[in-house]
Amino acid sequence: MVALVAKEPTVPLVSRTGRHLQRYCQTGLRQVVGCIPYRLKEIKQQTEFEIDEEDIEVLLISSQKGKGMLFPKGGWETDESKEQAASRETVEEAGVTGLVERELGTWKFKSKSHDTYYEGIMFSLLVKEQLEIWPEKNVRKRTWMSVAEARKACQYLWMKEALDRLVEQRQQRDEEKLVHHSL
């Protein structure tokens, strides 16, 4: 008997739907989580010291209606951690997997498509793999761009603030590595 074992984890080809497991914060706002998928330019991946904004590329996706660019985000459900939900949304919407790193913060924002407020929690995600097939491939476009380009292209102010925090945290972490390495 021969057992077939997948080399890599499989990704569902459909997005989760429905709101029966949806989380709400104490003030009654629907909670959504997401990631800023990023990668380091090739030359910096080897050293990882002294990384600045120009060394970081981030992945933005089109909105479902195609009228703007944003970072992947979606509902946080009761059967998953914040990090699991953020990772799942990033796979579903952007078709990338990786390491969910640090929480970048929490923001209150008003939906542009629904007349309601949400609580959004964002994480940084260091991309390890870009998938060829993912659940929302037919409804979204994904684009790698510089941090400066992303600031211009992203349609949400709160996501731009999360992007600035990603850059700050990445620089702080690399400064700490440099200090530790020189000791």
Tab-separated table of C-alpha atoms in Angstrom:
chain	number	residue	atom	x	y	z
A	1	MET	CA	0.000	0.000	0.000
A	2	VAL	CA	1.295	3.455	-0.911
A	3	ALA	CA	0.231	6.548	0.988
A	4	LEU	CA	0.137	9.859	-0.816
A	5	VAL	CA	1.231	12.774	1.311
A	6	ALA	CA	0.955	16.376	0.200
A	7	LYS	CA	4.290	18.192	0.281
A	8	GLU	CA	2.658	21.495	1.200
A	9	PRO	CA	-0.497	22.402	3.087
A	10	THR	CA	-3.499	22.676	0.831
A	11	VAL	CA	-5.474	25.876	0.502
A	12	PRO	CA	-9.269	25.793	0.234
A	13	LEU	CA	-10.438	27.053	-3.146
A	14	VAL	CA	-13.438	28.920	-1.713
A	15	SER	CA	-13.653	31.739	0.810
A	16	ARG	CA	-15.494	31.362	4.078
A	17	THR	CA	-18.923	32.964	3.950
A	18	GLY	CA	-21.664	33.814	6.394
A	19	ARG	CA	-21.713	35.733	9.644
A	20	HIS	CA	-22.964	33.160	12.160
A	21	LEU	CA	-19.468	32.840	13.753
A	22	GLN	CA	-18.602	36.538	13.460
A	23	ARG	CA	-16.942	38.300	16.420
A	24	TYR	CA	-18.087	41.661	17.774
A	25	CYS	CA	-16.232	43.862	20.253
A	26	GLN	CA	-17.733	45.061	23.550
A	27	THR	CA	-19.095	48.204	21.901
A	28	GLY	CA	-20.934	46.109	19.296
A	29	LEU	CA	-18.687	46.758	16.305
A	30	ARG	CA	-17.974	43.879	13.924
A	31	GLN	CA	-14.317	42.857	14.215
A	32	VAL	CA	-12.221	42.386	11.111
A	33	VAL	CA	-8.565	41.374	10.876
A	34	GLY	CA	-6.043	41.570	8.117
A	35	CYS	CA	-2.407	41.630	7.120
A	36	ILE	CA	0.026	43.778	5.288
A	37	PRO	CA	1.835	41.162	3.217
A	38	TYR	CA	5.436	42.204	2.617
A	39	ARG	CA	8.749	40.932	1.332
A	40	LEU	CA	12.295	42.216	1.383
A	41	LYS	CA	14.114	42.977	-1.816
A	42	GLU	CA	16.476	40.162	-2.805
A	43	ILE	CA	19.736	41.803	-1.766
A	44	LYS	CA	18.483	42.569	1.755
A	45	GLN	CA	17.126	39.088	2.432
A	46	GLN	CA	20.666	37.854	2.934
A	47	THR	CA	21.751	40.414	5.545
A	48	GLU	CA	18.479	41.615	7.129
A	49	PHE	CA	20.431	44.422	8.821
A	50	GLU	CA	19.870	48.098	8.232
A	51	ILE	CA	16.622	47.663	6.324
A	52	ASP	CA	14.897	50.879	5.360
A	53	GLU	CA	11.615	51.686	3.670
A	54	GLU	CA	13.047	51.304	0.164
A	55	ASP	CA	13.970	47.675	0.926
A	56	ILE	CA	10.353	46.664	1.634
A	57	GLU	CA	7.722	45.733	-0.951
A	58	VAL	CA	4.071	45.287	0.047
A	59	LEU	CA	1.208	43.500	-1.669
A	60	LEU	CA	-2.051	45.337	-2.261
A	61	ILE	CA	-5.225	43.876	-3.703
A	62	SER	CA	-8.083	45.447	-5.605
A	63	SER	CA	-11.412	45.844	-3.869
A	64	GLN	CA	-14.049	43.360	-5.017
A	65	LYS	CA	-15.716	46.088	-7.043
A	66	GLY	CA	-12.313	47.041	-8.482
A	67	LYS	CA	-12.515	50.706	-7.446
A	68	GLY	CA	-9.468	50.928	-5.212
A	69	MET	CA	-6.513	49.170	-3.631
A	70	LEU	CA	-6.256	47.887	-0.067
A	71	PHE	CA	-4.627	45.276	2.138
A	72	PRO	CA	-6.439	41.959	2.693
A	73	LYS	CA	-8.854	41.916	5.614
A	74	GLY	CA	-12.090	40.260	6.647
A	75	GLY	CA	-14.195	38.872	9.445
A	76	TRP	CA	-12.658	37.363	12.564
A	77	GLU	CA	-14.695	34.331	13.572
A	78	THR	CA	-15.212	32.702	16.959
A	79	ASP	CA	-13.492	29.433	15.997
A	80	GLU	CA	-10.111	31.037	15.212
A	81	SER	CA	-7.460	33.263	16.763
A	82	LYS	CA	-6.817	36.771	15.428
A	83	GLU	CA	-3.653	35.528	13.752
A	84	GLN	CA	-5.417	32.541	12.151
A	85	ALA	CA	-8.174	34.784	10.805
A	86	ALA	CA	-5.673	37.320	9.440
A	87	SER	CA	-3.699	34.549	7.726
A	88	ARG	CA	-6.881	32.981	6.293
A	89	GLU	CA	-8.110	36.306	4.905
A	90	THR	CA	-4.715	36.958	3.326
A	91	VAL	CA	-4.750	33.569	1.573
A	92	GLU	CA	-8.374	33.981	0.450
A	93	GLU	CA	-8.032	37.522	-0.884
A	94	ALA	CA	-4.357	37.899	-1.890
A	95	GLY	CA	-3.215	34.326	-2.495
A	96	VAL	CA	-0.093	34.488	-0.348
A	97	THR	CA	1.056	32.575	2.707
A	98	GLY	CA	3.710	33.415	5.234
A	99	LEU	CA	4.633	34.242	8.780
A	100	VAL	CA	2.139	36.392	10.694
A	101	GLU	CA	4.471	38.567	12.725
A	102	ARG	CA	3.392	41.465	14.899
A	103	GLU	CA	0.076	43.125	15.566
A	104	LEU	CA	0.270	46.622	14.089
A	105	GLY	CA	-2.706	48.057	15.958
A	106	THR	CA	-6.465	48.450	16.150
A	107	TRP	CA	-8.549	51.056	14.328
A	108	LYS	CA	-12.211	52.049	14.226
A	109	PHE	CA	-13.370	52.803	10.678
A	110	LYS	CA	-16.525	53.294	8.639
A	111	SER	CA	-17.173	50.958	5.745
A	112	LYS	CA	-17.343	52.640	2.337
A	113	SER	CA	-19.866	50.077	1.063
A	114	HIS	CA	-22.006	49.646	4.199
A	115	ASP	CA	-23.185	52.442	6.467
A	116	THR	CA	-21.623	50.911	9.578
A	117	TYR	CA	-18.490	51.092	11.689
A	118	TYR	CA	-15.973	48.288	12.245
A	119	GLU	CA	-13.015	47.541	14.468
A	120	GLY	CA	-10.028	46.552	12.337
A	121	ILE	CA	-6.900	44.790	13.613
A	122	MET	CA	-3.893	44.545	11.311
A	123	PHE	CA	-0.748	42.376	11.371
A	124	SER	CA	2.440	42.259	9.378
A	125	LEU	CA	2.902	39.098	7.306
A	126	LEU	CA	6.291	38.147	5.882
A	127	VAL	CA	5.379	36.396	2.618
A	128	LYS	CA	6.908	32.955	2.076
A	129	GLU	CA	4.839	31.755	-0.894
A	130	GLN	CA	2.753	33.340	-3.640
A	131	LEU	CA	0.043	30.961	-4.856
A	132	GLU	CA	-1.012	30.634	-8.487
A	133	ILE	CA	-4.566	29.664	-7.553
A	134	TRP	CA	-6.472	31.114	-4.589
A	135	PRO	CA	-10.155	31.561	-3.644
A	136	GLU	CA	-10.655	35.159	-4.854
A	137	LYS	CA	-8.327	35.058	-7.868
A	138	ASN	CA	-11.193	35.813	-10.251
A	139	VAL	CA	-12.467	38.864	-8.343
A	140	ARG	CA	-9.240	40.584	-7.218
A	141	LYS	CA	-5.988	41.753	-8.720
A	142	ARG	CA	-2.825	41.786	-6.613
A	143	THR	CA	0.086	44.154	-7.080
A	144	TRP	CA	3.493	44.337	-5.401
A	145	MET	CA	4.664	47.896	-4.846
A	146	SER	CA	7.028	50.031	-2.836
A	147	VAL	CA	5.909	51.484	0.489
A	148	ALA	CA	5.742	54.961	-1.098
A	149	GLU	CA	3.559	53.658	-3.963
A	150	ALA	CA	1.332	51.816	-1.483
A	151	ARG	CA	0.758	54.998	0.542
A	152	LYS	CA	-0.564	56.650	-2.604
A	153	ALA	CA	-2.577	53.673	-3.867
A	154	CYS	CA	-4.242	52.463	-0.653
A	155	GLN	CA	-7.734	53.898	-0.309
A	156	TYR	CA	-7.986	53.761	3.508
A	157	LEU	CA	-6.238	56.163	5.874
A	158	TRP	CA	-6.260	53.604	8.704
A	159	MET	CA	-4.458	51.069	6.496
A	160	LYS	CA	-1.858	53.701	5.587
A	161	GLU	CA	-1.273	54.208	9.320
A	162	ALA	CA	-0.829	50.428	9.710
A	163	LEU	CA	1.686	50.517	6.847
A	164	ASP	CA	3.682	53.232	8.626
A	165	ARG	CA	3.705	51.078	11.773
A	166	LEU	CA	4.962	48.084	9.786
A	167	VAL	CA	7.894	50.138	8.486
A	168	GLU	CA	8.657	51.503	11.975
A	169	GLN	CA	8.494	48.067	13.621
A	170	ARG	CA	10.608	46.448	10.916
A	171	GLN	CA	13.275	49.160	11.282
A	172	GLN	CA	13.238	48.880	15.098
A	173	ARG	CA	13.588	45.100	14.951
A	174	ASP	CA	16.479	45.326	12.529
A	175	GLU	CA	18.210	47.968	14.681
A	176	GLU	CA	17.874	45.612	17.674
A	177	LYS	CA	19.411	42.762	15.630
A	178	LEU	CA	22.272	45.004	14.585
A	179	VAL	CA	23.002	46.037	18.187
A	180	HIS	CA	22.768	42.417	19.392
A	181	HIS	CA	24.966	41.220	16.519
A	182	SER	CA	27.682	43.788	17.302
A	183	LEU	CA	27.889	42.787	20.995
